[in-house]
Tab-separated table of C-alpha atoms and ligand atoms in Angstrom:
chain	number	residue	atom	x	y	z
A	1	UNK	CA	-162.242	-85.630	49.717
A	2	UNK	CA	-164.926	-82.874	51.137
A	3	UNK	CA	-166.881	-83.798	54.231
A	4	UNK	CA	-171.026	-83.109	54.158
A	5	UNK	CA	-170.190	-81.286	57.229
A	6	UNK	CA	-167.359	-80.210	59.137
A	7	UNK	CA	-168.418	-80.331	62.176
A	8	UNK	CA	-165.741	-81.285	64.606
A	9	UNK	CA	-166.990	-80.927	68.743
A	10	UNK	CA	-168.523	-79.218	71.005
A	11	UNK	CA	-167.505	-76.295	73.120
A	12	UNK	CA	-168.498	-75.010	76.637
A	13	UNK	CA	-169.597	-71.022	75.769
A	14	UNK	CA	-168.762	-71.038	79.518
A	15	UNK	CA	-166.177	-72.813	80.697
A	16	UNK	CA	-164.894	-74.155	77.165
A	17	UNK	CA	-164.747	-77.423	78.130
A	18	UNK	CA	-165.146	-80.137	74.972
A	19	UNK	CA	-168.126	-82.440	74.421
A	20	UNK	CA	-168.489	-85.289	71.370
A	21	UNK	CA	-170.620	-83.691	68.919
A	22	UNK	CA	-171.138	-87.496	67.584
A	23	UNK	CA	-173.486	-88.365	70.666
A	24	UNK	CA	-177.010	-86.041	71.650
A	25	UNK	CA	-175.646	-83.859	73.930
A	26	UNK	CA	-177.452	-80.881	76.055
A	27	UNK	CA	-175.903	-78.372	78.710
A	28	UNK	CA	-172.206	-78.368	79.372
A	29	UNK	CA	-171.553	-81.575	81.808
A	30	UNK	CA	-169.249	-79.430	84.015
A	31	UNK	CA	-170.863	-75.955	84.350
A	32	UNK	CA	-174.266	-76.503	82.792
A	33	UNK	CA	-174.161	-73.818	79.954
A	34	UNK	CA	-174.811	-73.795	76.630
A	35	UNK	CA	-172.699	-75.549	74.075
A	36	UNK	CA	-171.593	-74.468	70.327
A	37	UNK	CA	-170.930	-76.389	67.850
A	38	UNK	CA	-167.258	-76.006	66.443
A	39	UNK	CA	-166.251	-76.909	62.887
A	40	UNK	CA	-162.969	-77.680	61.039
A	41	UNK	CA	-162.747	-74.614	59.469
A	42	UNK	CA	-159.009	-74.829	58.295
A	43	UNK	CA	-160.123	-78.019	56.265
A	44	UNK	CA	-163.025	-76.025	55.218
A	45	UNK	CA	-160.926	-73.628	53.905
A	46	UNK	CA	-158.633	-75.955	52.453
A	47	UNK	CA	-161.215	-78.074	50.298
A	48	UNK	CA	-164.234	-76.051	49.757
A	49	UNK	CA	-163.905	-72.848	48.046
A	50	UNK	CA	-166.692	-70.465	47.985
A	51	UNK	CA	-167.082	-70.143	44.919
A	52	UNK	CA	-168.895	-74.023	45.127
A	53	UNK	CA	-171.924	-72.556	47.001
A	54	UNK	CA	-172.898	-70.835	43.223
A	55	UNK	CA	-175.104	-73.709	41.177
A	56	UNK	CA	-176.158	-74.461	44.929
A	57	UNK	CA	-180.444	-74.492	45.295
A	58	UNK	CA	-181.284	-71.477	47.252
A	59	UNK	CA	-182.380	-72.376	50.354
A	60	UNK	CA	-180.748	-72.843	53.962
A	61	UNK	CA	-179.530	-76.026	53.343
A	62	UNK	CA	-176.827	-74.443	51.045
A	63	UNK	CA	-174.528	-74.053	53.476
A	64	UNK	CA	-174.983	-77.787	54.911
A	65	UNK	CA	-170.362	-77.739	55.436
A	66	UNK	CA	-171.356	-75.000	58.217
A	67	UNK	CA	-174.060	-76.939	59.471
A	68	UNK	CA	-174.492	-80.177	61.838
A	69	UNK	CA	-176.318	-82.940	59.199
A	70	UNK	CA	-173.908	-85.904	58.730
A	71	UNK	CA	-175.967	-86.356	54.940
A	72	UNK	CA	-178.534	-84.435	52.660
A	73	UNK	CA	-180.902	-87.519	53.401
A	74	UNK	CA	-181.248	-86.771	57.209
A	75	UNK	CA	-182.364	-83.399	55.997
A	76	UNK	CA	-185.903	-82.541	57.645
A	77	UNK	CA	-187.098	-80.372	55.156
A	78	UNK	CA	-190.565	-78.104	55.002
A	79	UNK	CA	-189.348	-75.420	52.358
A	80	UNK	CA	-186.530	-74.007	53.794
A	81	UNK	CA	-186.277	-70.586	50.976
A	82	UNK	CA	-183.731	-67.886	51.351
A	83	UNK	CA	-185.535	-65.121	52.952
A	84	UNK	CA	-185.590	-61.760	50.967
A	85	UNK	CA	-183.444	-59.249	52.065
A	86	UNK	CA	-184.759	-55.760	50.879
A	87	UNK	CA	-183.506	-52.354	51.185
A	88	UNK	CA	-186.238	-49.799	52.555
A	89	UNK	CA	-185.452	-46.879	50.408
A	90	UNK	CA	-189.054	-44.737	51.755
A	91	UNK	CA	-188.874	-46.079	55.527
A	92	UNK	CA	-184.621	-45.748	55.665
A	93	UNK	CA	-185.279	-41.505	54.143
A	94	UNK	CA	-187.833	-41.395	56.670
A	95	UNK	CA	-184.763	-42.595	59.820
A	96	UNK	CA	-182.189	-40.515	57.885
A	97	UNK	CA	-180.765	-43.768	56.920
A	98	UNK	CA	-179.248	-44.596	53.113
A	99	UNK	CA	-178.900	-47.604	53.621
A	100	UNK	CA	-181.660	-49.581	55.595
A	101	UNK	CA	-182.344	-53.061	55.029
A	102	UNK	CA	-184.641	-55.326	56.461
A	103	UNK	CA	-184.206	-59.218	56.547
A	104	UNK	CA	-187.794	-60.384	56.366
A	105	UNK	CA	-188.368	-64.084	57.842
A	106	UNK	CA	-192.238	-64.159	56.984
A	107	UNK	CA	-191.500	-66.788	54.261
A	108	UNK	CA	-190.235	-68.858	56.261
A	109	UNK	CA	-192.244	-72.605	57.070
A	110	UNK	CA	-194.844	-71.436	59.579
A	111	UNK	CA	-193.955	-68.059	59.297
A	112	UNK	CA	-191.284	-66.879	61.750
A	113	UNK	CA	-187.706	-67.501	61.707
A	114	UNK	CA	-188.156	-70.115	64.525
A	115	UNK	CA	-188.656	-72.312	61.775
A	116	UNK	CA	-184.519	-72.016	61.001
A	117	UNK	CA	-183.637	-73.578	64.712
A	118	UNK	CA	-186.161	-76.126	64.196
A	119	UNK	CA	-185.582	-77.433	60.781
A	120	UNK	CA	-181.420	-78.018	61.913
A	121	UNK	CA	-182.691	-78.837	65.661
A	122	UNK	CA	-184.619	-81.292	65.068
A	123	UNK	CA	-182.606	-82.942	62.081
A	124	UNK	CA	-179.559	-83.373	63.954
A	125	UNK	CA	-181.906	-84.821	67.014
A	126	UNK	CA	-183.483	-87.427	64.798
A	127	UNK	CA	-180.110	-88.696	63.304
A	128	UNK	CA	-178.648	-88.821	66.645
A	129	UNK	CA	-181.868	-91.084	68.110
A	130	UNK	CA	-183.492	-88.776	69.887
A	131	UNK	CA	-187.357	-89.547	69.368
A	132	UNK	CA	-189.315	-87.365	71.822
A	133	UNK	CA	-188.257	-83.109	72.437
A	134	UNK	CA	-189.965	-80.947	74.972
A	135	UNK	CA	-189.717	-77.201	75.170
A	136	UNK	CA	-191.588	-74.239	76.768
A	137	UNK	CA	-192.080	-71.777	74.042
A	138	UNK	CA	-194.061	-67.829	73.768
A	139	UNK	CA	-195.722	-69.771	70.788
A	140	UNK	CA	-193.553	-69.524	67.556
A	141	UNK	CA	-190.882	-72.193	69.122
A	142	UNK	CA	-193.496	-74.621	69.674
A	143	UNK	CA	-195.060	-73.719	66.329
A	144	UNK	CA	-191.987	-74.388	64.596
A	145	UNK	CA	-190.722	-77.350	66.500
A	146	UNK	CA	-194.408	-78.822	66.525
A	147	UNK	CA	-194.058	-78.955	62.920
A	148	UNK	CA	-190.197	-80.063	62.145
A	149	UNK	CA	-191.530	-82.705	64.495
A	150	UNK	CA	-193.835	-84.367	62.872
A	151	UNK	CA	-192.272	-84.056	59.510
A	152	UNK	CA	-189.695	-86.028	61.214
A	153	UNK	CA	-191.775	-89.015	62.894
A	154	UNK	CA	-190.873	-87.916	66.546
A	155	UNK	CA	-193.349	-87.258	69.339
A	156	UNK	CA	-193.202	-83.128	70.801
A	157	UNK	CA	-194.186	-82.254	74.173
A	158	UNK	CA	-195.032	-78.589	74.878
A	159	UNK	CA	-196.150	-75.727	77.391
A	160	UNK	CA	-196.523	-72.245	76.702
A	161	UNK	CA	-198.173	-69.266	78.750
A	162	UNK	CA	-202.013	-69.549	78.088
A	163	UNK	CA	-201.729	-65.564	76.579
A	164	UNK	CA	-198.907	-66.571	73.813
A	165	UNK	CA	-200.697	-66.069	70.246
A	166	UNK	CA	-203.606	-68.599	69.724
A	167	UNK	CA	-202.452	-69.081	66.711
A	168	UNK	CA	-199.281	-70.761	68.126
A	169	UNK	CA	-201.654	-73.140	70.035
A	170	UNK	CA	-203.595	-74.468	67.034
A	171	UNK	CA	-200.158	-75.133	64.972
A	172	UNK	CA	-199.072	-77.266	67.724
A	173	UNK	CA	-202.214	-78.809	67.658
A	174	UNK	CA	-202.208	-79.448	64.271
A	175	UNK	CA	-199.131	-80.798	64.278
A	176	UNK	CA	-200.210	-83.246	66.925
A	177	UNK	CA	-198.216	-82.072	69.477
A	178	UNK	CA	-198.796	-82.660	73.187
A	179	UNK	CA	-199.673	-78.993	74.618
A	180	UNK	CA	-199.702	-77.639	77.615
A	181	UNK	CA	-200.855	-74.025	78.881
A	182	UNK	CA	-200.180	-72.177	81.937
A	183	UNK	CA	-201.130	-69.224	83.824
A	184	UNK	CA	-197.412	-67.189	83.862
A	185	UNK	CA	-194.589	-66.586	81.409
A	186	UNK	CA	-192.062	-68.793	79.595
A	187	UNK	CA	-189.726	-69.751	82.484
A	188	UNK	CA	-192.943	-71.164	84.630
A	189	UNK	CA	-193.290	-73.420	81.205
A	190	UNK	CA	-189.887	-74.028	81.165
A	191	UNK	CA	-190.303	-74.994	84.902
A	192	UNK	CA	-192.982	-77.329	84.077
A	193	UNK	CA	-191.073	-78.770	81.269
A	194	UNK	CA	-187.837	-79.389	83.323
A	195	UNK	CA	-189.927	-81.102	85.647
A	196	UNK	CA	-192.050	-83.035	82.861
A	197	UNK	CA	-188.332	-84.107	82.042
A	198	UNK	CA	-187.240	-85.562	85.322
A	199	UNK	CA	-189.924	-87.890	85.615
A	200	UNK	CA	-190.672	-89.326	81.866
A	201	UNK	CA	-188.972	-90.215	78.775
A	202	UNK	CA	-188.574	-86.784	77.095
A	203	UNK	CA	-185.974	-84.442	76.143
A	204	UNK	CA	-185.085	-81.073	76.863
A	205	UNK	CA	-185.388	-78.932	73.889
A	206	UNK	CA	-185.621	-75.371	75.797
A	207	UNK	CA	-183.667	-72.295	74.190
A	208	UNK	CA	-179.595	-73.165	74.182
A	209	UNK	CA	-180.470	-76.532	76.429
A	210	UNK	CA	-179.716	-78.463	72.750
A	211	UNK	CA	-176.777	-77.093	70.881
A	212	UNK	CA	-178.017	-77.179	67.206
A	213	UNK	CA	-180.924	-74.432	67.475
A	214	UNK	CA	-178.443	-71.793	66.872
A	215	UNK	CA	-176.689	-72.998	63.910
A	216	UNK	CA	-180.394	-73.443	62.331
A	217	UNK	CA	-180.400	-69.769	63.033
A	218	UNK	CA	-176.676	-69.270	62.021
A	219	UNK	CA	-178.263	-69.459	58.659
A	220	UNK	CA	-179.682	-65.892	58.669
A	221	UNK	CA	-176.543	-64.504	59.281
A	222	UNK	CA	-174.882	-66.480	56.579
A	223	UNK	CA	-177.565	-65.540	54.355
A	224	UNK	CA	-177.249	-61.516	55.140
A	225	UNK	CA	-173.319	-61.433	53.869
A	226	UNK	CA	-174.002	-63.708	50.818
A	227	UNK	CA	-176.992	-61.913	49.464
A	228	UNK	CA	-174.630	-58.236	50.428
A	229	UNK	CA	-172.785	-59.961	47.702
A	230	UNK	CA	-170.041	-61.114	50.405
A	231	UNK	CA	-169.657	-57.749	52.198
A	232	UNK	CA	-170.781	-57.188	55.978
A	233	UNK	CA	-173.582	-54.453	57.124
A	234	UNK	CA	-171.958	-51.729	60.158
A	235	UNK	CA	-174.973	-52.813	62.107
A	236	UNK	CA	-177.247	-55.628	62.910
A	237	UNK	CA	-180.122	-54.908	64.723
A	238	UNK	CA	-182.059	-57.922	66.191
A	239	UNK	CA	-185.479	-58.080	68.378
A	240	UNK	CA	-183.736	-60.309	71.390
A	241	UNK	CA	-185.416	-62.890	73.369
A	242	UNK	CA	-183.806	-65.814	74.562
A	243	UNK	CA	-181.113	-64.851	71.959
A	244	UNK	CA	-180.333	-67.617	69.648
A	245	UNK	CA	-180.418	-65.205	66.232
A	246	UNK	CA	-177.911	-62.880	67.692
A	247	UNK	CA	-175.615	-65.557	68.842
A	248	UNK	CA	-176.485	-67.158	65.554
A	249	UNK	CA	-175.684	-64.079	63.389
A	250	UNK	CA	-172.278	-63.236	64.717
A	251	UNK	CA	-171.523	-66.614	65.112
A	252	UNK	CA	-171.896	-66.896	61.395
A	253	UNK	CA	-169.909	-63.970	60.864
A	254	UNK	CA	-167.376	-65.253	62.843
A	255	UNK	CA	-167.141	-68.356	60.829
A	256	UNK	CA	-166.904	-66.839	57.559
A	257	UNK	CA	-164.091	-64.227	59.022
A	258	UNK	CA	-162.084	-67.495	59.874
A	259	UNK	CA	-162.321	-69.043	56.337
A	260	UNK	CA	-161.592	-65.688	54.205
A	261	UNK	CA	-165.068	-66.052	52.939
A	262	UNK	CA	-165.906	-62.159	53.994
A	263	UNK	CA	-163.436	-59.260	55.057
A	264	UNK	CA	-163.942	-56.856	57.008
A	265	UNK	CA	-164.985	-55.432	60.460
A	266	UNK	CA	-167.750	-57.193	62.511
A	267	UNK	CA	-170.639	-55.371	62.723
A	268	UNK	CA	-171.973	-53.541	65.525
A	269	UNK	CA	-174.636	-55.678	67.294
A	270	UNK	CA	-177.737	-54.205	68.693
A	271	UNK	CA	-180.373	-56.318	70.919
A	272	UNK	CA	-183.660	-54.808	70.935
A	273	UNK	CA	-185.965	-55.227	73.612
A	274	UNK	CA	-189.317	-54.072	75.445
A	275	UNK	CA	-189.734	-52.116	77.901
A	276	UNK	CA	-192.353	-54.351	79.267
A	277	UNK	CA	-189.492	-57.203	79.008
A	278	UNK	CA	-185.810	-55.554	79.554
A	279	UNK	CA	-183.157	-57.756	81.409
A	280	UNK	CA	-180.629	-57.803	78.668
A	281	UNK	CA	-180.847	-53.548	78.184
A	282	UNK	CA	-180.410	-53.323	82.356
A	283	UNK	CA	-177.686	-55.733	82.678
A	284	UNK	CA	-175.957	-53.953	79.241
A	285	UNK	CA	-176.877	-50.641	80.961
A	286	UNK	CA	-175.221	-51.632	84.377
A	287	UNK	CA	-172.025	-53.196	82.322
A	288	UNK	CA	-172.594	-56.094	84.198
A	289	UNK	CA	-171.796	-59.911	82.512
A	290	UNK	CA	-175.015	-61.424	82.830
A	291	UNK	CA	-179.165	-60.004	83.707
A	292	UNK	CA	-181.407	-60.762	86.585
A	293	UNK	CA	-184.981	-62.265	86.236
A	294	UNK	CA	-187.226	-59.754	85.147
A	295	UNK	CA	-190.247	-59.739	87.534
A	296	UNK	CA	-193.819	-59.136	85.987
A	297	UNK	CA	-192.658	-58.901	82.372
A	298	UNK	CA	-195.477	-58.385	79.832
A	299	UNK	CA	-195.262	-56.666	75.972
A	300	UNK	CA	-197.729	-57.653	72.489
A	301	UNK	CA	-194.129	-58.452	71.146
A	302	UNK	CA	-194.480	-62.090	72.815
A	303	UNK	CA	-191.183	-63.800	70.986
A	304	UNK	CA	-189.553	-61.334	72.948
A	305	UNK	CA	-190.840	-61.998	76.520
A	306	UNK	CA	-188.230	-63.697	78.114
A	307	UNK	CA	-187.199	-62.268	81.930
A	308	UNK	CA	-184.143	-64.566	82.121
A	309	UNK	CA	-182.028	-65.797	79.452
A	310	UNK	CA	-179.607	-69.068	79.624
A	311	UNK	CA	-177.933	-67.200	76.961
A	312	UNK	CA	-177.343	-63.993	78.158
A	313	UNK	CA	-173.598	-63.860	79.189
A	314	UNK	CA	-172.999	-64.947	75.429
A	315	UNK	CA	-175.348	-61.911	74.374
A	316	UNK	CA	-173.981	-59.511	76.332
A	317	UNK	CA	-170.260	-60.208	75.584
A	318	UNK	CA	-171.130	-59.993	71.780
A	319	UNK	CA	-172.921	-56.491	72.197
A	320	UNK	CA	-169.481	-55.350	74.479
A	321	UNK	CA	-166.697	-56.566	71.616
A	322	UNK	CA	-168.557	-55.606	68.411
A	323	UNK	CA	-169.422	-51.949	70.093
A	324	UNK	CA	-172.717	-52.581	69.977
A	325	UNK	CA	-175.729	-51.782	72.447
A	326	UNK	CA	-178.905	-52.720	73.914
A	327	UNK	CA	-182.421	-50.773	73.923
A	328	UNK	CA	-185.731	-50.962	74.474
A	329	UNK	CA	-189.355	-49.608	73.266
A	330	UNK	CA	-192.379	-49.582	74.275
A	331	UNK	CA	-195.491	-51.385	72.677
A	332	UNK	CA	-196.834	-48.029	71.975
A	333	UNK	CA	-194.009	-47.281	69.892
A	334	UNK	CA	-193.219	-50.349	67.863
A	335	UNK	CA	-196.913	-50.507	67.187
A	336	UNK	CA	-196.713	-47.301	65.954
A	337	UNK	CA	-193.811	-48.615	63.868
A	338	UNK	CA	-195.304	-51.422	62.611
A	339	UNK	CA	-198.175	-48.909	61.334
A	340	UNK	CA	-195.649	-46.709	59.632
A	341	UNK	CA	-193.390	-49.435	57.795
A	342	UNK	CA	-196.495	-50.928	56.445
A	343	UNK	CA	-197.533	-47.598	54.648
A	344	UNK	CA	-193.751	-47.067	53.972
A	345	UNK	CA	-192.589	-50.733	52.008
A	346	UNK	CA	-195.885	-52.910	52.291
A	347	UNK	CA	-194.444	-55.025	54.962
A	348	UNK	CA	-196.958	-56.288	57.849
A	349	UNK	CA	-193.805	-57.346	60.302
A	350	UNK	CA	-194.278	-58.645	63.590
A	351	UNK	CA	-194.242	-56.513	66.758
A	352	UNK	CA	-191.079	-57.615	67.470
A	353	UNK	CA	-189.274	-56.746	64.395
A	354	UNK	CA	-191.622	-53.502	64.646
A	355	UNK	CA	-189.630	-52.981	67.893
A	356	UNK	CA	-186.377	-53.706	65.901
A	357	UNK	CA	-187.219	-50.538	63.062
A	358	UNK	CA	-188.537	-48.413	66.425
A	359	UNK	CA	-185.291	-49.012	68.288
A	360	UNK	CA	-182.941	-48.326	64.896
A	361	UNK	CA	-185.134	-45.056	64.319
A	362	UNK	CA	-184.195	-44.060	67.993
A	363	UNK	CA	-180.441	-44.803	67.587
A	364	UNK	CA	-180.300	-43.104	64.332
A	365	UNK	CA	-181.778	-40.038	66.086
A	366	UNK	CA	-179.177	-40.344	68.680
A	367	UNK	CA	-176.428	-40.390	65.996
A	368	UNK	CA	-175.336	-43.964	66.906
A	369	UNK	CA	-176.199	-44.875	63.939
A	370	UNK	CA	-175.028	-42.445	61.332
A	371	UNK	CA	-176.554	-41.786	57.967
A	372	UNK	CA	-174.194	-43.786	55.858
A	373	UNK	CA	-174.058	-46.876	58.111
A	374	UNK	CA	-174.857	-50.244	56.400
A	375	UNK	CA	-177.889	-51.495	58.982
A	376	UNK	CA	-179.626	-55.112	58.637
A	377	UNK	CA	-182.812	-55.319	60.993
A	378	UNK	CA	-184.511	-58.681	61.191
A	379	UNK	CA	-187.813	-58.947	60.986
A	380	UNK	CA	-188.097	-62.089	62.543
A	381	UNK	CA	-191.689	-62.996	61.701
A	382	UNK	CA	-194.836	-62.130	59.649
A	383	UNK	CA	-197.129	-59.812	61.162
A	384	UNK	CA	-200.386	-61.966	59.956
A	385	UNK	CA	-199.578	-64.159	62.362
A	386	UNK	CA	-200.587	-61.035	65.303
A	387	UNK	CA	-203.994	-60.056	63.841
A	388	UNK	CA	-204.875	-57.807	66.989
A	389	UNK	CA	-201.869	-55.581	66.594
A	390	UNK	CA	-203.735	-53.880	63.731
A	391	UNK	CA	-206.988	-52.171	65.072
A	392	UNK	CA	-209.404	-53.475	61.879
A	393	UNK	CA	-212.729	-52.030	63.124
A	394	UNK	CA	-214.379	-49.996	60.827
A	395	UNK	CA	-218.265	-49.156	59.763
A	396	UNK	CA	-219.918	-50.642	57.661
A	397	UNK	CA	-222.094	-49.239	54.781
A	398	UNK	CA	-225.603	-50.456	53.744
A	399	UNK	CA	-225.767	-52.104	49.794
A	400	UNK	CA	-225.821	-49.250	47.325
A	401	UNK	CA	-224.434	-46.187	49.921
A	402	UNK	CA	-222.006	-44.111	48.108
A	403	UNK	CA	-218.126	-43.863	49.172
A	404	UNK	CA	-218.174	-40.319	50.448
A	405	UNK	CA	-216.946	-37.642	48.621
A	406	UNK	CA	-214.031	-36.937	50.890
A	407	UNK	CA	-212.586	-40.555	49.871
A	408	UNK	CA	-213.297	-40.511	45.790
A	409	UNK	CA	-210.141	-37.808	44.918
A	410	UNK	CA	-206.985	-39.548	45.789
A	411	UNK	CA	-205.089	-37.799	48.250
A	412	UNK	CA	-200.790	-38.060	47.163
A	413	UNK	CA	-199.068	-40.616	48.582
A	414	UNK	CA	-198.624	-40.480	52.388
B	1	PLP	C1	-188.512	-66.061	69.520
B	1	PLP	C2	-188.713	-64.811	68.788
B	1	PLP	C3	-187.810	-63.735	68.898
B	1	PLP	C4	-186.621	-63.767	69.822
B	1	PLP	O1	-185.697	-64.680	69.362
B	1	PLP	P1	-184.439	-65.157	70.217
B	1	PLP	O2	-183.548	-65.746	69.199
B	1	PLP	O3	-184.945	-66.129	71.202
B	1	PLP	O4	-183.863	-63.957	70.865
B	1	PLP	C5	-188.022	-62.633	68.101
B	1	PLP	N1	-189.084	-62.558	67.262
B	1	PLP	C6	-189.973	-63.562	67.140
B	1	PLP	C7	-191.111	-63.403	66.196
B	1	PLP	C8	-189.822	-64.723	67.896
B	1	PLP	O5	-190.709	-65.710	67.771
B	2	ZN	ZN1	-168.925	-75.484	80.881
């Protein structure tokens, strides 16, 4: 008899130490990391062949064995597609690159791959009682969660800096959430949150405090080997914040290594960041296990303004066994990115996954990336949602003034 899902327990990223993965559990109760959720995967691979995933609807629920739901009915669904993964044939000649893809989470419910986390988040937190989350959030978190949320019936409590995208704000809103803005960045939110927590009835939601965010975002990963028709890319390059996607990613790998679903060598793992915004590049930079608070961090890629990580010792060890690296760009450049990729493909990403093509053209340069390599960059949002990272101003004509002249013979393509 197949199980909906096999998950099994939970595991320490830390100190290893198990948890019940039948009760709502947060940090580790010895060392107060982050847990993972662990699944039978020798019973997977016993009574679920691959090959079953085929007459399967496309959408991230596809892979619900891999995933924490005890039934399809505790679902919490908005329209959870299968994001497109395209191969950039004019942008990848213009890197020296043959083989560039880009995995673009625009289409995703409220339009950035946050949306992943909080459709699996907050479904497992609903059928395990939970009733009210709160989390500090640059915006899309909230977004996202705001709206899984109230799809769900449960009550959301959230801060965010008063800069993060307004955008964010009024989805929360809508949603009904509870919102909160302050003067600083994401940790004094989280602050406030923790806090918020102590004294009322709420629960902690933050980044990797809740172990099911990640294997919402597992989904990408599992998504990037089946639509590769079952092969793995040399290089995954991923816009890195608190982390969750890259954990998510090569978690997923990981997984389908262990069942025989994929062969082959895990890929490379690159975590982009700004240079407004760097602890993850200076800790990778210094070899060191874990970063230090980043004082006075600022960047127009806001999803990636995070000085201080829970998740970073997990991050960094990835980027040190799969070979991989860390870099960082300035908002200069990824704008300038973002600017060229739209011309290139007709793709309006989001500064961060601008500063995920900036940082892959920069280690293709370098040679780390050679011309053959397989790369996957996540786009991990659509760039509609950052309207002033596009400079729109432009005259305008009088009724009945002619286009001028210069403008009438089309130039070739750029
Ligand atoms: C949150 C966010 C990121 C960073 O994601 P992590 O998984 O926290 O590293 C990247 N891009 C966008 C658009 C985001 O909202
Ligand atoms: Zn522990």
């Amino acid at each position: 008899m197949t199980r909906y899902s096999y998950l099994s327990h939970l595991e320490c990223a830390r100190c290893g130490h198990v948890h019940d993965a039948t009760v709502a559990q947060g940090l580790c109760r010895r060392c107060a990391s982050p847990l993972l959720a662990r699944y039978d995967l020798d019973a997977l691979k016993r009574e679920v062949p691959r090959s079953s995933l085929r007459d399967r609807s496309w959408e991230l629920w596809r892979y619900h064995e891999l995933l924490p739901s005890s039934a399809a009915s505790n679902e919490v669904k908005l329209g959870e597609v299968v994001t497109p993964l395209l191969k950039m044939a004019r942008h990848g000649a213009d890197l020296g690159l043959q083989e560039l893809w880009i995995k673009d989470e625009s289409a995703t419910p409220t339009s950035t791959f946050k949306a992943r986390g909080a459709a699996v988040g907050v479904s497992r937190a609903a059928e395990l009682g939970w009733t009210q989350i709160a989390m500090p959030t640059n915006g899309n978190a909230g977004a996202a969660w705001a709206a899984y949320a109230a799809r769900a019936g449960l009550r959301a409590l959230i801060a965010m800096p008063e800069d993060a995208p307004r955008i964010t704000r009024a989805e929360c809103l809508t949603a009904g959430a509870e919102v909160h803005l302050v003067d600083g960045v994401i940790s004094d939110a989280g602050a406030m949150i923790a806090d918020a927590v102590s004294r009322g009835d709420w629960v902690d939601v933050a980044t990797l405090k809740e172990p099911y965010r990640i294997e919402g975002k597992k989904t990408m990963g599992l998504e990037i080997v089946e639509q590769l028709g079952w092969t793995l890319p040399d290089v995954v390059v991923y816009p890195t914040g608190g982390g969750v996607g890259l954990i998510g990613i090569h978690k997923a790998i990981e997984e389908l290594l262990a069942l025989g679903w994929v062969e082959g060598q895990m890929p490379r793992f690159v975590a982009v960041q700004s240079s407004g915004c760097a602890p993850i590049v200076s800790a990778f930079e210094q070899g060191r296990p874990d970063s230090t608070f980043w004082e006075d961090s600022r960047t127009v890629a806001f999803g990636i303004n995070v000085p201080k990580a829970l998740g970073d010792f997990i991050m960094l060890d990835i980027l040190y066994k799969t070979g991989g690296i860390a870099v960082d760009v300035n908002d200069d450049a990824l704008l300038e990115e973002l600017r060229i990729l739209g011309r290139h493909e007709g793709l309006f990403v989001c500064p961060e996954g601008a500063a995920a093509v900036a940082a892959t053209r920069r280690l293709a340069e370098r040679g780390w990336i050679s011309p053959t390599d397989r790369v996957v960059v996540l786009n991990t949002g659509a760039g509609i949602k950052y309207p002033e990272c596009v400079d729109a101003d432009l005259p305008v004509l009088a009724p009945g003034t002619s286009i001028p002249d210069s403008a009438v013979h089309a130039s070739p393509t750029p």
